[in-house]
Amino acid sequence: PAPGMESLPEAVLIRILASIPAVELVLVCRLVCCQWKNLVDGAALWILKCQQEGLTRAESDAENWQNFYFLSKKRKNLIKNPCGEEDLEHWGEVESGGDGWKIEELPGDFGKEFPSEEVHKYFVTSYEWCRKAQVIDLKAEGYWEELMDTTQPRIMVRDWYAGRSDAGCLYELCVRLLSENEDVLAEYKSETVTIPQDNDASWTEISHTFSNYGPGVRFVRFEHGGQDTLFWKGWYGVRVTNSSVTVEP
Protein backbone atom coordinates (compact mmCIF):
# COMPACT_ATOMS: atom_id res chain seq x y z
CA PRO A 1 0.00 0.00 0.00
CA ALA A 2 1.08 3.58 -0.67
CA PRO A 3 2.53 5.39 2.37
CA GLY A 4 0.02 7.54 4.26
CA MET A 5 0.31 11.05 5.61
CA GLU A 6 1.71 9.66 8.85
CA SER A 7 4.94 8.94 6.96
CA LEU A 8 5.43 12.60 6.04
CA PRO A 9 8.07 14.60 7.90
CA GLU A 10 6.45 16.62 10.69
CA ALA A 11 7.48 19.95 9.13
CA VAL A 12 5.69 19.02 5.89
CA LEU A 13 2.58 17.88 7.74
CA ILE A 14 2.49 21.18 9.66
CA ARG A 15 2.60 23.09 6.37
CA ILE A 16 -0.32 21.03 5.03
CA LEU A 17 -2.36 21.51 8.21
CA ALA A 18 -1.63 25.26 8.19
CA SER A 19 -3.64 25.55 4.96
CA ILE A 20 -6.79 24.29 6.72
CA PRO A 21 -9.22 26.79 8.35
CA ALA A 22 -8.51 27.22 12.07
CA VAL A 23 -11.93 26.10 13.31
CA GLU A 24 -11.65 22.83 11.36
CA LEU A 25 -8.18 22.25 12.79
CA VAL A 26 -9.54 22.40 16.32
CA LEU A 27 -12.89 20.69 15.81
CA VAL A 28 -11.95 18.04 13.22
CA CYS A 29 -8.24 17.58 12.56
CA ARG A 30 -7.12 17.22 16.18
CA LEU A 31 -9.52 14.24 16.51
CA VAL A 32 -7.89 12.26 13.65
CA CYS A 33 -5.00 10.75 15.62
CA CYS A 34 -2.57 11.42 18.45
CA GLN A 35 0.03 12.90 16.11
CA TRP A 36 -2.42 15.42 14.64
CA LYS A 37 -3.77 16.28 18.08
CA ASN A 38 -0.25 17.05 19.31
CA LEU A 39 0.43 19.21 16.26
CA VAL A 40 -2.82 21.16 16.59
CA ASP A 41 -2.20 21.66 20.31
CA GLY A 42 1.44 22.67 19.74
CA ALA A 43 2.94 26.06 18.95
CA ALA A 44 4.64 25.43 15.57
CA LEU A 45 1.41 25.10 13.55
CA TRP A 46 -0.09 28.29 15.00
CA ILE A 47 3.15 30.26 14.66
CA LEU A 48 3.10 29.35 10.95
CA LYS A 49 -0.58 30.34 10.57
CA CYS A 50 0.13 33.66 12.30
CA GLN A 51 3.08 34.30 9.97
CA GLN A 52 0.99 33.43 6.91
CA GLU A 53 -1.73 35.90 7.93
CA GLY A 54 0.55 38.69 9.14
CA LEU A 55 -0.28 38.32 12.85
CA THR A 56 2.89 39.18 14.76
CA ARG A 57 3.98 39.15 18.37
CA ALA A 58 7.31 38.96 20.19
CA GLU A 59 8.57 35.42 20.72
CA SER A 60 9.17 36.29 24.37
CA ASP A 61 5.44 37.01 24.74
CA ALA A 62 4.40 33.63 23.36
CA GLU A 63 2.39 31.54 25.79
CA ASN A 64 -0.43 30.08 23.78
CA TRP A 65 -0.14 30.70 20.05
CA GLN A 66 -3.50 29.08 19.31
CA ASN A 67 -5.28 31.53 21.63
CA PHE A 68 -3.24 34.40 20.20
CA TYR A 69 -4.36 33.43 16.69
CA PHE A 70 -8.05 33.24 17.58
CA LEU A 71 -8.00 36.44 19.67
CA SER A 72 -6.22 38.33 16.88
CA LYS A 73 -8.77 37.19 14.31
CA LYS A 74 -11.65 38.13 16.58
CA ARG A 75 -10.33 41.52 17.63
CA LYS A 76 -12.99 44.17 17.11
CA ASN A 77 -14.81 46.89 19.02
CA LEU A 78 -17.47 45.16 21.12
CA ILE A 79 -19.33 48.42 21.76
CA LYS A 80 -22.20 48.75 19.32
CA ASN A 81 -23.06 52.17 17.88
CA PRO A 82 -20.09 53.91 19.54
CA CYS A 83 -20.47 57.20 17.65
CA GLY A 84 -24.23 57.78 17.54
CA GLU A 85 -24.69 56.77 13.90
CA GLU A 86 -27.76 54.75 14.98
CA ASP A 87 -29.14 57.38 17.36
CA LEU A 88 -29.26 55.76 20.86
CA GLU A 89 -29.65 52.19 19.54
CA HIS A 90 -27.92 49.56 21.76
CA TRP A 91 -27.47 52.05 24.63
CA GLY A 92 -29.55 51.87 27.79
CA GLU A 93 -30.24 55.26 29.35
CA VAL A 94 -29.32 54.83 32.99
CA GLU A 95 -29.98 58.48 33.70
CA SER A 96 -31.47 61.12 31.44
CA GLY A 97 -31.43 64.39 33.34
CA GLY A 98 -32.22 67.82 31.99
CA ASP A 99 -33.17 67.53 28.34
CA GLY A 100 -31.55 64.07 28.11
CA TRP A 101 -29.10 62.80 25.53
CA LYS A 102 -28.77 64.21 22.03
CA ILE A 103 -26.69 63.22 18.98
CA GLU A 104 -24.94 66.00 17.03
CA GLU A 105 -22.70 66.24 13.97
CA LEU A 106 -19.01 67.00 14.42
CA PRO A 107 -17.54 69.49 15.12
CA GLY A 108 -20.73 70.98 16.62
CA ASP A 109 -21.17 74.51 17.96
CA PHE A 110 -18.05 75.79 19.72
CA GLY A 111 -16.43 72.39 19.11
CA LYS A 112 -13.44 70.85 17.35
CA GLU A 113 -13.11 68.12 14.77
CA PHE A 114 -12.35 64.64 16.06
CA PRO A 115 -8.77 63.30 15.55
CA SER A 116 -10.08 60.53 13.26
CA GLU A 117 -11.90 61.34 10.02
CA GLU A 118 -13.93 58.16 10.44
CA VAL A 119 -15.92 59.66 13.34
CA HIS A 120 -18.74 61.99 12.28
CA LYS A 121 -21.07 62.26 15.28
CA TYR A 122 -21.06 62.39 19.08
CA PHE A 123 -23.46 62.08 22.01
CA VAL A 124 -23.97 65.19 24.16
CA THR A 125 -25.36 65.60 27.69
CA SER A 126 -27.63 68.21 29.22
CA TYR A 127 -27.88 70.37 32.36
CA GLU A 128 -28.41 67.47 34.78
CA TRP A 129 -26.62 64.12 34.89
CA CYS A 130 -27.02 61.97 31.78
CA ARG A 131 -25.58 58.44 31.81
CA LYS A 132 -25.86 55.59 29.33
CA ALA A 133 -24.59 52.02 29.40
CA GLN A 134 -24.01 48.86 27.38
CA VAL A 135 -23.56 45.33 28.65
CA ILE A 136 -21.38 43.09 26.46
CA ASP A 137 -22.02 39.32 26.58
CA LEU A 138 -18.53 37.89 26.02
CA LYS A 139 -19.73 34.34 25.30
CA ALA A 140 -22.18 35.60 22.69
CA GLU A 141 -19.28 37.50 21.09
CA GLY A 142 -17.29 34.25 20.77
CA TYR A 143 -15.03 34.39 23.83
CA TRP A 144 -15.50 30.96 25.36
CA GLU A 145 -15.43 30.31 29.11
CA GLU A 146 -12.14 28.38 29.22
CA LEU A 147 -10.41 31.19 27.34
CA MET A 148 -11.69 33.86 29.74
CA ASP A 149 -10.95 31.78 32.83
CA THR A 150 -7.53 30.38 31.90
CA THR A 151 -5.91 32.81 29.46
CA GLN A 152 -7.64 35.88 30.90
CA PRO A 153 -6.89 38.04 27.85
CA ARG A 154 -6.47 41.74 28.42
CA ILE A 155 -9.68 43.77 28.14
CA MET A 156 -8.95 47.25 26.83
CA VAL A 157 -11.44 50.07 27.40
CA ARG A 158 -11.28 53.46 25.66
CA ASP A 159 -13.51 56.52 25.52
CA TRP A 160 -13.26 60.05 24.13
CA TYR A 161 -14.77 63.18 25.67
CA ALA A 162 -14.79 66.93 25.04
CA GLY A 163 -16.57 70.08 26.15
CA ARG A 164 -17.85 73.08 24.25
CA SER A 165 -15.46 76.02 24.41
CA ASP A 166 -18.24 78.26 25.80
CA ALA A 167 -19.46 75.96 28.61
CA GLY A 168 -17.98 73.98 31.48
CA CYS A 169 -18.93 70.35 32.06
CA LEU A 170 -18.31 67.13 34.00
CA TYR A 171 -17.45 63.64 32.70
CA GLU A 172 -17.29 60.16 34.28
CA LEU A 173 -16.53 56.62 33.06
CA CYS A 174 -17.26 53.38 34.94
CA VAL A 175 -16.54 49.90 33.54
CA ARG A 176 -17.21 46.66 35.38
CA LEU A 177 -16.34 43.04 34.65
CA LEU A 178 -19.26 40.86 35.70
CA SER A 179 -19.80 37.18 36.46
CA GLU A 180 -22.58 34.96 35.10
CA ASN A 181 -24.75 36.23 37.97
CA GLU A 182 -23.61 39.82 37.31
CA ASP A 183 -21.46 40.03 40.44
CA VAL A 184 -18.73 42.66 40.06
CA LEU A 185 -15.33 40.92 39.68
CA ALA A 186 -13.31 44.01 38.69
CA GLU A 187 -14.08 47.69 38.26
CA TYR A 188 -12.51 50.80 36.80
CA LYS A 189 -14.03 54.14 37.75
CA SER A 190 -12.55 57.40 36.55
CA GLU A 191 -12.40 60.51 38.63
CA THR A 192 -15.07 63.08 37.89
CA VAL A 193 -13.32 65.11 35.19
CA THR A 194 -14.09 68.83 35.32
CA ILE A 195 -13.73 70.81 32.09
CA PRO A 196 -13.83 74.56 32.76
CA GLN A 197 -15.76 77.15 30.79
CA ASP A 198 -13.59 78.79 28.10
CA ASN A 199 -11.76 75.51 27.41
CA ASP A 200 -10.24 74.73 24.00
CA ALA A 201 -12.90 72.09 23.12
CA SER A 202 -10.21 69.52 22.28
CA TRP A 203 -10.98 65.81 22.41
CA THR A 204 -9.35 63.73 25.18
CA GLU A 205 -8.95 59.95 25.23
CA ILE A 206 -9.30 57.99 28.46
CA SER A 207 -8.31 54.33 28.65
CA HIS A 208 -7.93 51.41 31.04
CA THR A 209 -6.68 47.83 30.64
CA PHE A 210 -8.04 44.97 32.75
CA SER A 211 -5.61 42.05 33.25
CA ASN A 212 -5.17 39.21 35.75
CA TYR A 213 -8.80 39.68 36.77
CA GLY A 214 -9.39 36.07 37.78
CA PRO A 215 -11.83 33.46 36.45
CA GLY A 216 -15.54 33.91 35.98
CA VAL A 217 -15.79 37.05 33.81
CA ARG A 218 -18.73 36.71 31.40
CA PHE A 219 -19.93 40.30 30.83
CA VAL A 220 -18.46 43.79 30.49
CA ARG A 221 -20.64 46.71 31.58
CA PHE A 222 -19.58 50.06 30.09
CA GLU A 223 -21.17 53.25 31.45
CA HIS A 224 -20.30 56.89 30.88
CA GLY A 225 -21.92 60.28 31.14
CA GLY A 226 -21.81 63.82 32.44
CA GLN A 227 -23.52 67.19 32.46
CA ASP A 228 -22.82 70.88 32.01
CA THR A 229 -21.85 73.01 35.00
CA LEU A 230 -23.80 76.13 34.00
CA PHE A 231 -27.25 74.51 34.06
CA TRP A 232 -28.17 75.99 30.69
CA LYS A 233 -31.26 74.48 29.09
CA GLY A 234 -30.36 72.36 26.07
CA TRP A 235 -27.18 70.40 25.37
CA TYR A 236 -24.13 72.19 26.72
CA GLY A 237 -22.69 69.25 28.68
CA VAL A 238 -19.86 66.85 27.92
CA ARG A 239 -19.64 65.26 24.49
CA VAL A 240 -18.63 61.58 24.13
CA THR A 241 -17.90 59.39 21.12
CA ASN A 242 -15.80 56.52 19.70
CA SER A 243 -16.15 54.39 22.85
CA SER A 244 -14.54 50.96 22.60
CA VAL A 245 -14.07 47.67 24.44
CA THR A 246 -11.67 45.17 22.88
CA VAL A 247 -10.38 41.78 24.01
CA GLU A 248 -6.65 41.86 23.23
CA PRO A 249 -4.41 38.92 22.24
PDB file of N, CA and C in Angstrom, residues 171-246:
ATOM      1  N   TYR A 171     -17.472  64.922  33.422  1.00  0.00           N
ATOM      2  CA  TYR A 171     -17.454  63.644  32.703  1.00  0.00           C
ATOM      3  C   TYR A 171     -17.048  62.538  33.669  1.00  0.00           C
ATOM      4  N   GLU A 172     -17.668  61.348  33.501  1.00  0.00           N
ATOM      5  CA  GLU A 172     -17.294  60.162  34.278  1.00  0.00           C
ATOM      6  C   GLU A 172     -17.373  58.918  33.399  1.00  0.00           C
ATOM      7  N   LEU A 173     -16.517  57.926  33.714  1.00  0.00           N
ATOM      8  CA  LEU A 173     -16.534  56.617  33.060  1.00  0.00           C
ATOM      9  C   LEU A 173     -16.462  55.547  34.137  1.00  0.00           C
ATOM     10  N   CYS A 174     -17.296  54.504  34.007  1.00  0.00           N
ATOM     11  CA  CYS A 174     -17.264  53.381  34.937  1.00  0.00           C
ATOM     12  C   CYS A 174     -17.437  52.090  34.129  1.00  0.00           C
ATOM     13  N   VAL A 175     -16.476  51.174  34.258  1.00  0.00           N
ATOM     14  CA  VAL A 175     -16.535  49.900  33.535  1.00  0.00           C
ATOM     15  C   VAL A 175     -16.368  48.766  34.545  1.00  0.00           C
ATOM     16  N   ARG A 176     -17.240  47.783  34.447  1.00  0.00           N
ATOM     17  CA  ARG A 176     -17.210  46.658  35.380  1.00  0.00           C
ATOM     18  C   ARG A 176     -17.148  45.337  34.628  1.00  0.00           C
ATOM     19  N   LEU A 177     -16.358  44.411  35.142  1.00  0.00           N
ATOM     20  CA  LEU A 177     -16.341  43.040  34.653  1.00  0.00           C
ATOM     21  C   LEU A 177     -17.253  42.230  35.556  1.00  0.00           C
ATOM     22  N   LEU A 178     -18.218  41.533  34.942  1.00  0.00           N
ATOM     23  CA  LEU A 178     -19.265  40.863  35.703  1.00  0.00           C
ATOM     24  C   LEU A 178     -19.227  39.351  35.496  1.00  0.00           C
ATOM     25  N   SER A 179     -19.686  38.633  36.523  1.00  0.00           N
ATOM     26  CA  SER A 179     -19.805  37.179  36.458  1.00  0.00           C
ATOM     27  C   SER A 179     -21.108  36.789  35.775  1.00  0.00           C
ATOM     28  N   GLU A 180     -21.332  35.473  35.662  1.00  0.00           N
ATOM     29  CA  GLU A 180     -22.580  34.958  35.096  1.00  0.00           C
ATOM     30  C   GLU A 180     -23.789  35.524  35.827  1.00  0.00           C
ATOM     31  N   ASN A 181     -23.659  35.692  37.148  1.00  0.00           N
ATOM     32  CA  ASN A 181     -24.754  36.235  37.968  1.00  0.00           C
ATOM     33  C   ASN A 181     -24.673  37.746  38.113  1.00  0.00           C
ATOM     34  N   GLU A 182     -23.796  38.369  37.335  1.00  0.00           N
ATOM     35  CA  GLU A 182     -23.605  39.820  37.309  1.00  0.00           C
ATOM     36  C   GLU A 182     -23.034  40.365  38.615  1.00  0.00           C
ATOM     37  N   ASP A 183     -22.257  39.526  39.319  1.00  0.00           N
ATOM     38  CA  ASP A 183     -21.460  40.033  40.438  1.00  0.00           C
ATOM     39  C   ASP A 183     -20.273  40.795  39.855  1.00  0.00           C
ATOM     40  N   VAL A 184     -19.849  41.863  40.535  1.00  0.00           N
ATOM     41  CA  VAL A 184     -18.728  42.662  40.060  1.00  0.00           C
ATOM     42  C   VAL A 184     -17.417  41.987  40.448  1.00  0.00           C
ATOM     43  N   LEU A 185     -16.619  41.582  39.442  1.00  0.00           N
ATOM     44  CA  LEU A 185     -15.331  40.925  39.680  1.00  0.00           C
ATOM     45  C   LEU A 185     -14.165  41.897  39.564  1.00  0.00           C
ATOM     46  N   ALA A 186     -14.332  42.962  38.807  1.00  0.00           N
ATOM     47  CA  ALA A 186     -13.310  44.005  38.693  1.00  0.00           C
ATOM     48  C   ALA A 186     -14.005  45.279  38.226  1.00  0.00           C
ATOM     49  N   GLU A 187     -13.442  46.416  38.611  1.00  0.00           N
ATOM     50  CA  GLU A 187     -14.080  47.688  38.261  1.00  0.00           C
ATOM     51  C   GLU A 187     -13.027  48.760  38.008  1.00  0.00           C
ATOM     52  N   TYR A 188     -13.284  49.579  37.009  1.00  0.00           N
ATOM     53  CA  TYR A 188     -12.510  50.800  36.803  1.00  0.00           C
ATOM     54  C   TYR A 188     -13.487  51.966  36.830  1.00  0.00           C
ATOM     55  N   LYS A 189     -13.191  52.938  37.673  1.00  0.00           N
ATOM     56  CA  LYS A 189     -14.033  54.141  37.747  1.00  0.00           C
ATOM     57  C   LYS A 189     -13.130  55.357  37.678  1.00  0.00           C
ATOM     58  N   SER A 190     -13.363  56.193  36.687  1.00  0.00           N
ATOM     59  CA  SER A 190     -12.547  57.398  36.548  1.00  0.00           C
ATOM     60  C   SER A 190     -12.890  58.390  37.648  1.00  0.00           C
ATOM     61  N   GLU A 191     -12.040  59.354  37.811  1.00  0.00           N
ATOM     62  CA  GLU A 191     -12.404  60.509  38.629  1.00  0.00           C
ATOM     63  C   GLU A 191     -13.482  61.281  37.881  1.00  0.00           C
ATOM     64  N   THR A 192     -14.164  62.162  38.578  1.00  0.00           N
ATOM     65  CA  THR A 192     -15.066  63.077  37.889  1.00  0.00           C
ATOM     66  C   THR A 192     -14.207  64.164  37.258  1.00  0.00           C
ATOM     67  N   VAL A 193     -14.146  64.143  35.921  1.00  0.00           N
ATOM     68  CA  VAL A 193     -13.319  65.111  35.191  1.00  0.00           C
ATOM     69  C   VAL A 193     -14.101  66.414  35.049  1.00  0.00           C
ATOM     70  N   THR A 194     -13.465  67.509  35.442  1.00  0.00           N
ATOM     71  CA  THR A 194     -14.090  68.830  35.318  1.00  0.00           C
ATOM     72  C   THR A 194     -13.432  69.605  34.188  1.00  0.00           C
ATOM     73  N   ILE A 195     -14.220  69.989  33.206  1.00  0.00           N
ATOM     74  CA  ILE A 195     -13.734  70.808  32.089  1.00  0.00           C
ATOM     75  C   ILE A 195     -14.261  72.229  32.312  1.00  0.00           C
ATOM     76  N   PRO A 196     -13.370  73.203  32.434  1.00  0.00           N
ATOM     77  CA  PRO A 196     -13.832  74.562  32.757  1.00  0.00           C
ATOM     78  C   PRO A 196     -14.468  75.262  31.560  1.00  0.00           C
ATOM     79  N   GLN A 197     -15.247  76.302  31.861  1.00  0.00           N
ATOM     80  CA  GLN A 197     -15.755  77.150  30.792  1.00  0.00           C
ATOM     81  C   GLN A 197     -14.554  77.827  30.124  1.00  0.00           C
ATOM     82  N   ASP A 198     -14.688  78.199  28.875  1.00  0.00           N
ATOM     83  CA  ASP A 198     -13.588  78.790  28.099  1.00  0.00           C
ATOM     84  C   ASP A 198     -12.437  77.799  27.907  1.00  0.00           C
ATOM     85  N   ASN A 199     -12.776  76.518  27.738  1.00  0.00           N
ATOM     86  CA  ASN A 199     -11.762  75.506  27.410  1.00  0.00           C
ATOM     87  C   ASN A 199     -11.529  75.511  25.895  1.00  0.00           C
ATOM     88  N   ASP A 200     -10.560  74.703  25.436  1.00  0.00           N
ATOM     89  CA  ASP A 200     -10.237  74.733  23.996  1.00  0.00           C
ATOM     90  C   ASP A 200     -11.039  73.723  23.178  1.00  0.00           C
ATOM     91  N   ALA A 201     -11.981  73.028  23.805  1.00  0.00           N
ATOM     92  CA  ALA A 201     -12.896  72.092  23.124  1.00  0.00           C
ATOM     93  C   ALA A 201     -12.179  70.903  22.488  1.00  0.00           C
ATOM     94  N   SER A 202     -10.943  70.634  22.890  1.00  0.00           N
ATOM     95  CA  SER A 202     -10.209  69.518  22.279  1.00  0.00           C
ATOM     96  C   SER A 202     -10.704  68.186  22.837  1.00  0.00           C
ATOM     97  N   TRP A 203     -10.560  67.140  22.031  1.00  0.00           N
ATOM     98  CA  TRP A 203     -10.985  65.806  22.411  1.00  0.00           C
ATOM     99  C   TRP A 203      -9.884  65.106  23.216  1.00  0.00           C
ATOM    100  N   THR A 204     -10.286  64.436  24.288  1.00  0.00           N
ATOM    101  CA  THR A 204      -9.351  63.728  25.177  1.00  0.00           C
ATOM    102  C   THR A 204      -9.722  62.256  25.234  1.00  0.00           C
ATOM    103  N   GLU A 205      -8.711  61.391  25.115  1.00  0.00           N
ATOM    104  CA  GLU A 205      -8.945  59.952  25.235  1.00  0.00           C
ATOM    105  C   GLU A 205      -8.666  59.502  26.664  1.00  0.00           C
ATOM    106  N   ILE A 206      -9.512  58.637  27.164  1.00  0.00           N
ATOM    107  CA  ILE A 206      -9.300  57.994  28.463  1.00  0.00           C
ATOM    108  C   ILE A 206      -9.289  56.490  28.220  1.00  0.00           C
ATOM    109  N   SER A 207      -8.392  55.766  28.898  1.00  0.00           N
ATOM    110  CA  SER A 207      -8.313  54.326  28.653  1.00  0.00           C
ATOM    111  C   SER A 207      -7.937  53.577  29.921  1.00  0.00           C
ATOM    112  N   HIS A 208      -8.294  52.294  29.927  1.00  0.00           N
ATOM    113  CA  HIS A 208      -7.926  51.411  31.041  1.00  0.00           C
ATOM    114  C   HIS A 208      -7.820  49.993  30.503  1.00  0.00           C
ATOM    115  N   THR A 209      -6.854  49.227  31.036  1.00  0.00           N
ATOM    116  CA  THR A 209      -6.681  47.832  30.637  1.00  0.00           C
ATOM    117  C   THR A 209      -6.892  46.928  31.845  1.00  0.00           C
ATOM    118  N   PHE A 210      -7.836  45.996  31.727  1.00  0.00           N
ATOM    119  CA  PHE A 210      -8.041  44.969  32.751  1.00  0.00           C
ATOM    120  C   PHE A 210      -7.149  43.774  32.433  1.00  0.00           C
ATOM    121  N   SER A 211      -6.410  43.270  33.418  1.00  0.00           N
ATOM    122  CA  SER A 211      -5.615  42.052  33.246  1.00  0.00           C
ATOM    123  C   SER A 211      -5.553  41.316  34.586  1.00  0.00           C
ATOM    124  N   ASN A 212      -5.253  40.030  34.522  1.00  0.00           N
ATOM    125  CA  ASN A 212      -5.171  39.206  35.749  1.00  0.00           C
ATOM    126  C   ASN A 212      -6.391  39.416  36.647  1.00  0.00           C
ATOM    127  N   TYR A 213      -7.568  39.377  36.038  1.00  0.00           N
ATOM    128  CA  TYR A 213      -8.796  39.682  36.765  1.00  0.00           C
ATOM    129  C   TYR A 213      -9.451  38.450  37.383  1.00  0.00           C
ATOM    130  N   GLY A 214      -8.850  37.280  37.171  1.00  0.00           N
ATOM    131  CA  GLY A 214      -9.389  36.067  37.776  1.00  0.00           C
ATOM    132  C   GLY A 214     -10.461  35.418  36.921  1.00  0.00           C
ATOM    133  N   PRO A 215     -10.816  34.181  37.240  1.00  0.00           N
ATOM    134  CA  PRO A 215     -11.825  33.459  36.454  1.00  0.00           C
ATOM    135  C   PRO A 215     -13.236  33.962  36.705  1.00  0.00           C
ATOM    136  N   GLY A 216     -14.122  33.644  35.771  1.00  0.00           N
ATOM    137  CA  GLY A 216     -15.542  33.913  35.977  1.00  0.00           C
ATOM    138  C   GLY A 216     -16.112  35.089  35.222  1.00  0.00           C
ATOM    139  N   VAL A 217     -15.283  35.864  34.514  1.00  0.00           N
ATOM    140  CA  VAL A 217     -15.794  37.045  33.806  1.00  0.00           C
ATOM    141  C   VAL A 217     -16.609  36.603  32.588  1.00  0.00           C
ATOM    142  N   ARG A 218     -17.835  37.076  32.515  1.00  0.00           N
ATOM    143  CA  ARG A 218     -18.727  36.715  31.404  1.00  0.00           C
ATOM    144  C   ARG A 218     -19.323  37.945  30.700  1.00  0.00           C
ATOM    145  N   PHE A 219     -19.338  39.078  31.394  1.00  0.00           N
ATOM    146  CA  PHE A 219     -19.928  40.295  30.828  1.00  0.00           C
ATOM    147  C   PHE A 219     -19.022  41.490  31.124  1.00  0.00           C
ATOM    148  N   VAL A 220     -19.097  42.501  30.245  1.00  0.00           N
ATOM    149  CA  VAL A 220     -18.457  43.790  30.491  1.00  0.00           C
ATOM    150  C   VAL A 220     -19.552  44.849  30.454  1.00  0.00           C
ATOM    151  N   ARG A 221     -19.638  45.630  31.536  1.00  0.00           N
ATOM    152  CA  ARG A 221     -20.640  46.706  31.583  1.00  0.00           C
ATOM    153  C   ARG A 221     -19.920  48.048  31.472  1.00  0.00           C
ATOM    154  N   PHE A 222     -20.208  48.773  30.399  1.00  0.00           N
ATOM    155  CA  PHE A 222     -19.575  50.057  30.092  1.00  0.00           C
ATOM    156  C   PHE A 222     -20.598  51.165  30.335  1.00  0.00           C
ATOM    157  N   GLU A 223     -20.258  52.134  31.172  1.00  0.00           N
ATOM    158  CA  GLU A 223     -21.174  53.252  31.453  1.00  0.00           C
ATOM    159  C   GLU A 223     -20.394  54.559  31.476  1.00  0.00           C
ATOM    160  N   HIS A 224     -20.932  55.566  30.820  1.00  0.00           N
ATOM    161  CA  HIS A 224     -20.300  56.888  30.878  1.00  0.00           C
ATOM    162  C   HIS A 224     -21.373  57.965  30.846  1.00  0.00           C
ATOM    163  N   GLY A 225     -20.958  59.195  31.150  1.00  0.00           N
ATOM    164  CA  GLY A 225     -21.921  60.284  31.136  1.00  0.00           C
ATOM    165  C   GLY A 225     -21.350  61.560  31.706  1.00  0.00           C
ATOM    166  N   GLY A 226     -22.239  62.537  31.902  1.00  0.00           N
ATOM    167  CA  GLY A 226     -21.815  63.821  32.437  1.00  0.00           C
ATOM    168  C   GLY A 226     -22.945  64.834  32.384  1.00  0.00           C
ATOM    169  N   GLN A 227     -22.568  66.089  32.516  1.00  0.00           N
ATOM    170  CA  GLN A 227     -23.523  67.191  32.456  1.00  0.00           C
ATOM    171  C   GLN A 227     -22.754  68.490  32.283  1.00  0.00           C
ATOM    172  N   ASP A 228     -23.508  69.593  32.019  1.00  0.00           N
ATOM    173  CA  ASP A 228     -22.816  70.879  32.009  1.00  0.00           C
ATOM    174  C   ASP A 228     -22.789  71.435  33.433  1.00  0.00           C
ATOM    175  N   THR A 229     -21.969  72.442  33.655  1.00  0.00           N
ATOM    176  CA  THR A 229     -21.849  73.013  35.002  1.00  0.00           C
ATOM    177  C   THR A 229     -22.508  74.392  35.097  1.00  0.00           C
ATOM    178  N   LEU A 230     -23.144  74.819  34.024  1.00  0.00           N
ATOM    179  CA  LEU A 230     -23.796  76.134  34.004  1.00  0.00           C
ATOM    180  C   LEU A 230     -25.311  76.017  34.108  1.00  0.00           C
ATOM    181  N   PHE A 231     -25.809  74.778  33.967  1.00  0.00           N
ATOM    182  CA  PHE A 231     -27.253  74.514  34.059  1.00  0.00           C
ATOM    183  C   PHE A 231     -28.036  75.304  33.025  1.00  0.00           C
ATOM    184  N   TRP A 232     -27.473  75.347  31.795  1.00  0.00           N
ATOM    185  CA  TRP A 232     -28.169  75.985  30.687  1.00  0.00           C
ATOM    186  C   TRP A 232     -29.097  74.970  30.038  1.00  0.00           C
ATOM    187  N   LYS A 233     -30.320  75.385  29.747  1.00  0.00           N
ATOM    188  CA  LYS A 233     -31.264  74.477  29.088  1.00  0.00           C
ATOM    189  C   LYS A 233     -30.720  74.111  27.708  1.00  0.00           C
ATOM    190  N   GLY A 234     -30.883  72.819  27.353  1.00  0.00           N
ATOM    191  CA  GLY A 234     -30.365  72.355  26.071  1.00  0.00           C
ATOM    192  C   GLY A 234     -29.228  71.371  26.274  1.00  0.00           C
ATOM    193  N   TRP A 235     -28.231  71.425  25.377  1.00  0.00           N
ATOM    194  CA  TRP A 235     -27.176  70.401  25.375  1.00  0.00           C
ATOM    195  C   TRP A 235     -25.797  71.074  25.365  1.00  0.00           C
ATOM    196  N   TYR A 236     -25.407  71.507  26.553  1.00  0.00           N
ATOM    197  CA  TYR A 236     -24.126  72.194  26.723  1.00  0.00           C
ATOM    198  C   TYR A 236     -23.150  71.352  27.558  1.00  0.00           C
ATOM    199  N   GLY A 237     -23.520  70.109  27.843  1.00  0.00           N
ATOM    200  CA  GLY A 237     -22.687  69.252  28.678  1.00  0.00           C
ATOM    201  C   GLY A 237     -21.595  68.542  27.900  1.00  0.00           C
ATOM    202  N   VAL A 238     -20.984  67.554  28.539  1.00  0.00           N
ATOM    203  CA  VAL A 238     -19.860  66.851  27.921  1.00  0.00           C
ATOM    204  C   VAL A 238     -20.315  66.091  26.679  1.00  0.00           C
ATOM    205  N   ARG A 239     -19.407  66.002  25.726  1.00  0.00           N
ATOM    206  CA  ARG A 239     -19.636  65.258  24.489  1.00  0.00           C
ATOM    207  C   ARG A 239     -18.791  63.984  24.542  1.00  0.00           C
ATOM    208  N   VAL A 240     -19.364  62.855  24.123  1.00  0.00           N
ATOM    209  CA  VAL A 240     -18.627  61.578  24.133  1.00  0.00           C
ATOM    210  C   VAL A 240     -18.826  60.871  22.791  1.00  0.00           C
ATOM    211  N   THR A 241     -17.793  60.144  22.373  1.00  0.00           N
ATOM    212  CA  THR A 241     -17.897  59.389  21.120  1.00  0.00           C
ATOM    213  C   THR A 241     -16.765  58.372  21.023  1.00  0.00           C
ATOM    214  N   ASN A 242     -16.850  57.500  20.030  1.00  0.00           N
ATOM    215  CA  ASN A 242     -15.800  56.524  19.701  1.00  0.00           C
ATOM    216  C   ASN A 242     -15.418  55.658  20.895  1.00  0.00           C
ATOM    217  N   SER A 243     -16.393  55.288  21.713  1.00  0.00           N
ATOM    218  CA  SER A 243     -16.146  54.395  22.847  1.00  0.00           C
ATOM    219  C   SER A 243     -15.771  53.007  22.318  1.00  0.00           C
ATOM    220  N   SER A 244     -14.907  52.294  23.058  1.00  0.00           N
ATOM    221  CA  SER A 244     -14.544  50.959  22.600  1.00  0.00           C
ATOM    222  C   SER A 244     -14.184  50.041  23.757  1.00  0.00           C
ATOM    223  N   VAL A 245     -14.515  48.753  23.563  1.00  0.00           N
ATOM    224  CA  VAL A 245     -14.070  47.668  24.441  1.00  0.00           C
ATOM    225  C   VAL A 245     -13.525  46.595  23.514  1.00  0.00           C
ATOM    226  N   THR A 246     -12.267  46.211  23.695  1.00  0.00           N
ATOM    227  CA  THR A 246     -11.673  45.169  22.877  1.00  0.00           C
ATOM    228  C   THR A 246     -11.010  44.129  23.760  1.00  0.00           C
TER     229      THR A 246
END
